[in-house]
Amino acid sequence: LPTLPDFAGREAEIRLLGETLRRAVTGDAMAVATLTGLGGVGKTALAVHVAHALREDFPDGQLYVDLRGADPAPGTRSAAAPGMDSGSALTGFLRALGVPESAVPDGLDQRTALYRSLLAGRRVLVLLDNARDTAQVRPLLPGAPGCAVLVTSRSRTITLPGARLVDVETMDEREALGLLAAMIGHDRVADEPAAARELVATCGGLPLAVRIAAARLAARPGRSVADLAARLRDEHRRLDELRVDDLGVEATFRLGYEALDPGLARAFRMVSLCYMPSFCRGAAGALLDVGDEEAETAVERLVDAGLMELHGEDRYRFHDLVRLFARQLCDRHESAEERAAARLRFLDYVLATVVTAIRRTKPHSVLPDLLHRPASPGKTLPDEAAARDWLVVAHSRLYAAAENALRHVQDLPDPPEGGGVPPGLRPTVDLLTAWSHLLAGTARHRDLEPLAELALDTARRHGDDLCAARALRLLGAPHYGTETYGRAERMLRESLRLAASAGDPLVGAEGSHELGIVLMGTGRPEDALEQLRLAYARFGALGGHSDRVRVLSHMARVYVALGRRTEADTALFEAVGQARQSGSTSTLAHVLYQAGCALLADGRAAEAADRLREARRLHARARDPRWEALCWARLATCELDLGSPGKAMDCADAALAVEGELGDAFCHALAMAARGRALLTLGDLDRARGALLIAYRVLDRRGAAEAAEIAALLAQWKPRTGAPRPVLSARG
């Protein structure tokens, strides 16, 4: 029997199985444990290891049979009757117990009765390996106190009275590296640690795959681990590489696949087109083009068959190698048209769910009406809290879905001159567009940049100005992570040019708004006001009331910069009043922040602090950490103007604490600038200069107008030892 050379990491399962099976010795009933899990996960090896460890507890012997439950019936693709029948297994047991072949009864019931009578009063451990179902196992149970049964099966549907079910999981990195080292030598693993980690990661922690890879390396002592790891990177060759002699990962998976009925086999293939790490029944339904309940039935049956795993509530996942196997089958059996249609249905489902999240969190946004309209209703998100909870866990899934959708479009051949746009490009770009609105103000907003760049390249290759404009806007939007205002301005102007050519009102409005913010940030208020007025009018034409209110709050800041105080006060009064009436928490929080910044720039620090404190509370409640950190940084400046450097330090430190999880350079710089000014006021010149230098470098590289104030402070510094403290105000 194949056994694992190293069972490190399996101690919990071994202990649990030992405790369960020993109850047969100490109690008055038979003990039963069932091991389930993916093919190749090491169920048989673990069961044999436990059986050997319990030899002394069962002195009357151990019986073993491979029931071949994963074998398909000859000439069929049905799971109805594969493997060894129970009667044949009983014949083997009876012969092992000393019954002559001529004395073995003909009928199944008679064999079972004789088997159980022979085990009565004995302490025997029975290992039923690779069982198909309950019907196959039941006649093989001893039924007598003192005996124990250990069953292994890919199926989770085996139900035996009093049985303890143990799921055998794949190995983690430490366990997989231990297995690899045990087979090829610890020195080879130690000599190439990075390659060894890559190798076991590619094997997905599946013991069978690691054993095969290790066997190939052991057979070639001169071959490097890095060489095999590199060969396994190619998904098209990976399953072929994971084969040695008559042992192969693909062959193990095929046993389970061939036992599926045709409908379930097709579901197995089609669901592999989901590129998310895990998926819900709705996503499976989109791929299969069936309702949620029918999809759930299919994937649950695949879980029961050991070809898929449960992953939390209403979540399912493939092992990476099983997904690869299923996808290769899908490419072979389903037409290109069927696969493309399934991918579009899945993309529709994902986009619809993101749009629902926007409607729940930003109910007054006009964005959903300007995107590709998905046919799917998407995942149900009943309220704002549910939408925000979903966003917390959905990031990696959405990233994988968007990236692979773009890769699929990118891999298509270049279109002929005058050719059409690939049908998946627009919904994918709109998925990024919608998702960007939900990521603004979080630590993950920069993750969109490589996806937006790929979308831009694809859109340009296919001559789609609308998609190119939307991708460029994502790359240029200042609050989505663009490092410099110069780069943002170039991208936004090009985005607006393409949007005008394509007649895209979404980029026309949002691009003008964001360009206005960039121009304001670089100290060009007149140019900023022109763009903001355009955005205000364009959002008005779209019915975007909340968006107009946000634009108006930015216009107030521009009016202050231009010295037009009356217009600034009017804009602030209207923006705050309309934001409160809108019922949108996110709109109110944003407008209050902008109002605080405008009042602070106008020298009204006490009023500014009131607005910023309320904005900070709202942003914290809405889980918008970037905006919460920005509020703290601006509050620090308010406290400086109010003559409270100690409180300013506290606010700056609070901003840095929140920002520390974001990696937002602009926010960090504002907080460090406030901290440096507070330290300057408190007389700590060395630390003040260090903080101000950090802030200056970031803001200067970004092209932000705030850099000039800090430069003025630093220019007055006396670097000589013992130099007197510069006589400067906290704001320079």
XYZ file of C-alpha atoms in Angstrom, residues 118-638:
521
model
C -16.819 -15.575 13.344
C -16.007 -12.069 14.634
C -18.266 -12.333 17.692
C -16.156 -12.056 20.836
C -13.043 -11.057 18.898
C -11.215 -7.745 18.733
C -10.638 -7.129 15.022
C -10.057 -3.924 13.058
C -11.634 -3.915 9.573
C -10.300 -1.436 7.003
C -12.715 -0.875 4.107
C -10.718 1.160 1.619
C -12.122 3.173 -1.274
C -15.781 2.507 -0.525
C -18.489 3.533 -2.977
C -21.571 4.012 -0.820
C -23.425 2.848 2.290
C -24.991 -0.164 0.542
C -21.571 -1.529 -0.370
C -20.229 -1.096 3.178
C -23.161 -2.204 5.333
C -22.826 -6.007 4.826
C -19.129 -5.749 5.756
C -19.713 -4.316 9.233
C -18.849 -6.819 11.998
C -21.734 -5.671 14.158
C -20.060 -7.041 17.288
C -18.689 -5.195 20.346
C -14.908 -5.186 20.420
C -14.527 -4.714 16.653
C -13.818 -1.441 14.837
C -14.245 -0.350 11.243
C -12.221 2.273 9.369
C -13.725 3.311 6.011
C -12.117 5.489 3.352
C -14.162 7.020 0.553
C -14.281 9.965 -1.789
C -18.007 10.137 -1.158
C -19.404 12.104 1.763
C -22.766 10.346 1.481
C -21.765 7.189 3.377
C -23.880 7.177 6.532
C -23.207 4.495 9.136
C -24.690 4.336 12.648
C -22.470 6.133 15.162
C -19.688 6.756 12.628
C -17.203 9.596 13.110
C -16.653 11.464 9.834
C -13.139 12.875 9.331
C -12.304 15.083 6.340
C -8.720 14.616 5.172
C -7.452 17.993 3.968
C -4.554 18.830 1.689
C -1.227 19.587 3.343
C -0.047 23.056 4.240
C 3.353 24.270 3.028
C 5.265 22.961 6.067
C 3.760 19.491 5.772
C 4.290 19.342 2.005
C 7.918 20.440 2.328
C 8.400 17.783 5.011
C 7.078 15.102 2.656
C 9.281 16.371 -0.175
C 12.362 16.410 2.054
C 11.643 12.919 3.370
C 11.683 11.576 -0.190
C 14.513 13.531 -1.867
C 16.619 14.485 1.124
C 16.597 17.495 3.396
C 19.781 18.878 1.788
C 18.197 19.231 -1.665
C 15.238 21.095 -0.211
C 17.509 23.300 1.914
C 19.680 24.116 -1.116
C 16.694 25.390 -3.146
C 14.131 26.648 -0.623
C 12.299 29.026 -2.987
C 12.017 26.404 -5.731
C 10.829 23.800 -3.213
C 8.103 26.147 -1.967
C 7.015 26.873 -5.531
C 6.940 23.157 -6.307
C 4.677 22.187 -3.401
C 2.475 25.238 -4.014
C 1.997 24.160 -7.635
C 1.028 20.721 -6.341
C -1.618 22.418 -4.216
C -0.519 20.501 -1.128
C -1.959 17.297 -2.612
C 0.126 14.431 -1.174
C -0.147 12.335 -4.336
C 1.139 15.211 -6.482
C 3.989 15.958 -4.075
C 4.914 12.266 -3.961
C 4.994 12.036 -7.760
C 7.116 15.184 -8.049
C 9.428 13.879 -5.335
C 9.703 10.478 -7.046
C 10.762 12.172 -10.275
C 13.416 14.159 -8.446
C 14.594 11.137 -6.469
C 15.057 9.198 -9.705
C 17.302 11.988 -11.027
C 19.656 13.081 -8.232
C 21.371 15.586 -10.527
C 18.175 17.381 -11.500
C 17.431 20.654 -9.743
C 14.180 21.301 -7.915
C 13.944 24.578 -9.830
C 13.939 22.726 -13.157
C 10.895 20.629 -12.244
C 9.165 23.643 -10.673
C 9.642 25.533 -13.953
C 8.178 22.647 -15.969
C 5.125 22.613 -13.719
C 4.428 26.322 -14.307
C 2.921 25.530 -17.690
C -0.708 24.649 -16.980
C -0.994 22.846 -20.300
C 1.753 20.390 -19.299
C 1.274 20.240 -15.524
C -0.913 17.145 -15.303
C 1.340 15.317 -17.778
C 4.368 16.192 -15.664
C 2.673 14.876 -12.516
C 2.928 11.275 -13.648
C 5.498 8.589 -12.843
C 5.268 4.963 -14.004
C 1.612 3.958 -13.602
C 0.906 6.611 -10.956
C -0.617 9.908 -12.050
C -2.689 12.735 -10.654
C -4.883 12.883 -13.749
C -5.604 9.139 -13.590
C -6.725 9.516 -9.964
C -9.097 12.361 -10.831
C -10.376 10.496 -13.874
C -11.601 7.625 -11.688
C -13.997 10.000 -9.958
C -14.965 11.779 -13.154
C -15.746 8.608 -15.093
C -18.176 7.560 -12.356
C -20.376 10.637 -12.946
C -23.536 10.483 -14.996
C -23.363 12.558 -18.223
C -25.278 15.555 -16.849
C -23.144 15.821 -13.747
C -19.975 15.286 -15.776
C -20.922 18.285 -17.920
C -21.588 20.365 -14.791
C -18.129 19.401 -13.514
C -16.573 20.618 -16.741
C -18.559 23.835 -17.096
C -18.177 25.034 -13.506
C -14.398 24.924 -13.972
C -14.792 28.052 -16.135
C -15.323 30.009 -12.901
C -11.978 31.639 -12.234
C -12.759 32.693 -8.669
C -10.927 30.977 -5.782
C -14.354 29.895 -4.544
C -17.888 30.459 -5.772
C -21.516 30.364 -4.660
C -24.422 28.484 -6.170
C -25.490 31.590 -8.088
C -22.174 31.741 -9.930
C -22.444 28.025 -10.708
C -25.992 28.590 -11.965
C -24.779 31.328 -14.311
C -22.174 29.016 -15.822
C -24.634 26.141 -16.162
C -27.489 28.408 -17.287
C -29.813 26.976 -14.620
C -31.505 28.289 -11.490
C -29.776 28.519 -8.115
C -31.448 25.421 -6.660
C -30.577 23.222 -9.620
C -27.010 24.514 -9.561
C -26.746 23.833 -5.839
C -27.923 20.256 -6.358
C -25.238 19.720 -8.999
C -22.334 21.139 -7.014
C -23.445 19.361 -3.841
C -23.373 16.081 -5.769
C -19.855 16.943 -6.948
C -18.872 17.555 -3.321
C -20.371 14.194 -2.396
C -18.369 12.613 -5.226
C -15.147 14.043 -3.804
C -14.453 16.249 -6.836
C -15.247 19.555 -5.190
C -14.937 20.987 -1.680
C -17.244 22.928 0.579
C -15.738 26.284 1.509
C -17.831 27.930 4.176
C -21.515 28.695 3.944
C -22.837 28.553 0.363
C -19.302 28.475 -1.058
C -17.587 25.789 -3.116
C -14.133 25.381 -4.598
C -11.990 23.109 -6.726
C -8.552 21.951 -5.764
C -6.258 23.719 -8.241
C -5.235 20.497 -9.968
C -8.829 19.244 -10.165
C -9.862 22.575 -11.703
C -7.087 22.203 -14.264
C -8.245 18.667 -15.067
C -11.867 19.812 -15.407
C -10.902 22.760 -17.587
C -8.949 20.567 -19.971
C -11.979 18.310 -20.252
C -14.153 21.359 -20.861
C -11.905 22.529 -23.705
C -12.114 19.049 -25.184
C -15.855 18.392 -24.870
C -17.564 21.817 -25.031
C -17.472 23.991 -28.138
C -15.782 27.379 -28.151
C -19.228 28.974 -28.510
C -20.574 27.167 -25.433
C -17.549 28.167 -23.360
C -17.755 31.796 -24.486
C -21.480 31.975 -23.693
C -20.883 30.526 -20.222
C -18.097 33.013 -19.507
C -20.364 35.907 -20.520
C -23.179 34.643 -18.286
C -20.727 34.371 -15.400
C -19.362 37.870 -16.062
C -22.922 39.197 -16.146
C -23.574 37.592 -12.763
C -20.474 39.179 -11.217
C -21.175 42.625 -12.692
C -24.813 42.462 -11.564
C -23.685 41.699 -8.008
C -21.278 44.651 -7.951
C -24.011 46.918 -9.331
C -26.326 45.710 -6.569
C -23.636 46.595 -4.011
C -23.487 50.117 -5.466
C -27.265 50.476 -5.291
C -27.196 49.416 -1.625
C -24.239 51.567 -0.542
C -24.767 54.548 -2.882
C -28.486 54.501 -3.680
C -28.457 57.871 -5.462
C -25.578 57.083 -7.827
C -26.316 57.308 -11.550
C -23.465 54.921 -12.321
C -25.560 51.715 -12.630
C -27.667 53.282 -15.382
C -24.562 54.085 -17.447
C -23.003 50.616 -17.419
C -23.501 47.496 -19.495
C -26.853 46.085 -18.417
C -26.408 42.499 -17.204
C -29.155 40.003 -17.893
C -28.494 38.277 -14.561
C -29.882 39.666 -11.291
C -26.645 38.679 -9.555
C -26.234 37.740 -5.920
C -28.908 38.955 -3.510
C -27.635 41.676 -1.159
C -30.672 42.738 0.850
C -29.312 45.920 2.462
C -26.286 48.174 2.876
C -24.811 46.116 5.725
C -24.978 42.946 3.630
C -23.338 44.741 0.704
C -20.478 46.028 2.850
C -19.985 42.613 4.451
C -19.836 41.058 0.992
C -17.267 43.617 -0.156
C -14.961 42.713 2.729
C -14.632 39.098 1.525
C -15.186 39.458 -2.220
C -11.987 41.257 -3.217
C -9.871 38.287 -4.307
C -12.836 36.718 -6.105
C -13.609 39.861 -8.078
C -9.954 40.361 -8.933
C -9.643 36.809 -10.249
C -12.859 37.126 -12.256
C -11.851 40.442 -13.847
C -8.253 39.414 -14.520
C -9.166 36.173 -16.209
C -11.952 37.742 -18.228
C -9.436 40.277 -19.537
C -6.822 37.588 -20.167
C -9.378 35.643 -22.173
C -10.185 38.678 -24.320
C -6.484 39.529 -24.582
C -5.693 36.055 -25.906
C -8.114 36.418 -28.804
C -6.455 37.020 -32.197
C -6.118 40.575 -33.389
C -9.331 41.633 -35.117
C -9.354 42.150 -38.869
C -9.501 45.714 -40.043
C -12.959 46.993 -39.240
C -13.591 43.957 -37.014
C -15.911 44.097 -34.048
C -15.183 44.419 -30.353
C -15.043 41.158 -28.329
C -18.354 40.771 -26.464
C -16.638 40.289 -23.088
C -14.624 43.527 -23.144
C -17.379 46.045 -22.321
C -18.824 44.155 -19.316
C -15.320 43.537 -17.959
C -14.326 47.193 -18.198
C -17.631 48.149 -16.618
C -17.000 45.636 -13.845
C -13.760 47.496 -13.102
C -15.565 50.831 -13.331
C -18.262 49.772 -10.881
C -15.790 48.059 -8.562
C -13.603 51.181 -8.452
C -16.458 53.126 -6.872
C -16.661 50.556 -4.102
C -12.896 50.444 -3.526
C -12.302 54.189 -3.235
C -11.032 54.948 0.259
C -9.850 51.428 1.016
C -6.454 49.752 1.179
C -7.225 47.843 -2.003
C -7.992 50.646 -4.426
C -4.556 50.372 -6.064
C -5.127 46.745 -6.984
C -7.182 47.937 -9.934
C -4.225 49.563 -11.684
C -2.758 46.465 -13.406
C -6.260 45.388 -14.435
C -7.045 48.847 -15.816
C -3.768 48.830 -17.770
C -4.623 45.450 -19.264
C -8.115 46.703 -20.108
C -6.656 49.810 -21.768
C -4.251 47.755 -23.868
C -7.051 45.403 -24.932
C -9.435 48.251 -25.758
C -6.831 50.013 -27.874
C -5.977 46.793 -29.699
C -9.627 46.337 -30.632
C -10.271 50.011 -31.380
C -12.878 50.509 -28.626
C -12.706 54.200 -27.628
C -15.425 53.921 -24.994
C -13.658 51.118 -23.104
C -10.304 52.845 -23.520
C -11.754 56.062 -22.090
C -13.149 54.249 -19.060
C -9.877 52.395 -18.455
C -7.883 55.631 -18.729
C -10.189 57.328 -16.238
C -9.530 54.528 -13.755
C -5.781 55.003 -14.195
C -6.014 58.780 -13.892
C -8.509 59.153 -11.052
C -6.533 60.867 -8.242
C -8.244 59.045 -5.386
C -7.650 55.587 -6.888
C -3.908 55.619 -6.284
C -2.281 57.644 -9.082
C 1.090 58.716 -7.704
C 1.501 62.042 -9.530
C -0.930 64.737 -10.531
C 0.928 65.176 -13.832
C 0.281 61.576 -14.857
C -3.321 61.824 -13.663
C -3.908 64.984 -15.693
C -2.517 63.450 -18.893
C -4.636 60.325 -18.546
C -7.815 62.190 -17.647
C -7.473 64.606 -20.568
C -6.953 61.703 -22.973
C -9.871 59.885 -21.355
C -12.135 62.906 -21.881
C -11.015 63.189 -25.514
C -11.886 59.552 -26.210
C -15.144 59.843 -24.284
C -16.204 62.773 -26.445
C -15.407 60.727 -29.545
C -17.355 57.730 -28.235
C -20.224 59.781 -26.807
C -19.732 58.435 -23.290
C -21.564 60.634 -20.744
C -20.155 58.697 -17.773
C -16.515 59.602 -18.406
C -17.587 63.056 -19.580
C -19.024 63.793 -16.129
C -16.719 61.846 -13.851
C -13.573 62.654 -15.839
C -14.273 66.396 -15.663
C -14.907 66.132 -11.914
C -11.664 64.241 -11.322
C -9.651 66.518 -13.593
C -10.993 69.460 -11.603
C -9.747 67.812 -8.403
C -6.311 67.289 -9.949
C -6.076 70.899 -11.138
C -7.158 72.115 -7.714
C -4.484 69.921 -6.107
C -1.768 71.437 -8.317
C -2.750 75.010 -7.435
C -4.631 76.008 -10.614
C -8.022 77.081 -9.246
C -9.249 78.902 -12.377
C -8.701 75.815 -14.564
C -10.176 73.603 -11.849
C -13.335 75.725 -11.663
C -13.864 75.364 -15.412
C -13.762 71.555 -15.209
C -15.913 71.412 -12.091
C -18.593 73.552 -13.732
C -18.581 71.174 -16.693
C -18.942 68.198 -14.334
C -21.751 69.929 -12.432
C -23.697 70.501 -15.651
C -23.040 67.006 -17.000
C -24.141 65.270 -13.810
C -27.222 67.446 -13.853
C -28.082 66.220 -17.343
C -27.712 62.640 -16.099
C -29.898 63.186 -13.035
C -26.938 62.634 -10.712
C -28.077 64.748 -7.770
C -25.638 63.300 -5.225
C -22.770 63.632 -7.668
C -23.660 67.292 -8.268
C -23.594 67.902 -4.519
C -20.088 66.420 -4.302
C -18.915 68.567 -7.201
C -20.403 71.637 -5.520
C -18.382 70.967 -2.359
C -15.194 70.899 -4.437
C -16.231 74.148 -6.114
C -16.452 75.721 -2.653
C -12.782 74.900 -2.051
C -11.871 76.459 -5.388
C -13.818 79.625 -4.563
C -11.831 79.929 -1.325
C -8.570 79.557 -3.239
C -9.722 82.325 -5.605
C -10.657 84.607 -2.704
C -14.352 84.550 -3.649
C -15.653 84.037 -0.130
C -19.320 84.856 -0.739
C -19.578 82.292 -3.506
C -17.685 79.799 -1.346
C -20.109 80.252 1.557
C -23.099 79.905 -0.740
C -21.717 76.726 -2.271
C -20.921 75.259 1.154
C -24.375 76.083 2.517
C -26.095 74.495 -0.474
C -23.816 71.432 -0.598
C -24.088 70.561 3.098
C -27.841 71.214 3.161
C -28.515 69.101 0.077
C -26.228 66.330 1.331
C -28.175 66.123 4.601
C -31.454 65.977 2.703
C -30.200 63.274 0.330
C -30.213 60.524 2.942
C -26.879 59.260 1.591
C -24.312 58.766 4.349
C -21.409 58.540 1.908
C -22.419 61.783 0.157
C -22.792 63.647 3.440
C -19.456 62.363 4.743
C -17.681 63.431 1.553
C -19.284 66.882 1.473
C -18.520 67.518 5.151
C -14.863 66.672 4.558
C -14.637 69.094 1.627
C -16.459 71.738 3.671
C -13.948 71.273 6.482
C -11.040 71.687 4.055
C -12.602 74.839 2.566
C -13.215 76.415 5.984
C -9.710 75.510 7.128
C -8.181 77.178 4.061
C -10.337 80.239 4.779
C -8.908 80.538 8.304
C -12.032 79.307 10.134
C -10.430 76.419 12.013
C -13.132 75.956 14.680
C -15.915 75.624 12.096
C -13.685 73.382 9.995
C -13.022 71.082 12.954
C -16.757 70.651 13.568
C -17.338 69.576 9.969
C -14.299 67.276 9.937
C -15.212 65.518 13.194
C -18.672 64.706 11.864
C -17.201 63.559 8.556
C -14.700 61.312 10.361
C -17.444 59.612 12.361
C -19.479 58.965 9.206
C -16.483 57.617 7.275
C -15.550 55.324 10.163
C -19.102 54.003 10.329
C -19.086 53.391 6.562
C -15.698 51.603 6.750
C -13.886 54.139 4.547
C -10.440 54.144 6.182
C -8.701 56.427 3.695
C -11.211 59.208 4.189
C -11.186 58.655 7.937
C -7.389 59.073 7.932
C -7.653 62.223 5.797
C -10.147 63.679 8.284
C -7.712 63.021 11.139
C -4.868 64.698 9.192
C -6.954 67.812 8.479
C -8.131 67.891 12.110
C -4.491 67.980 13.159
C -4.051 71.182 11.133
C -7.201 72.616 12.709
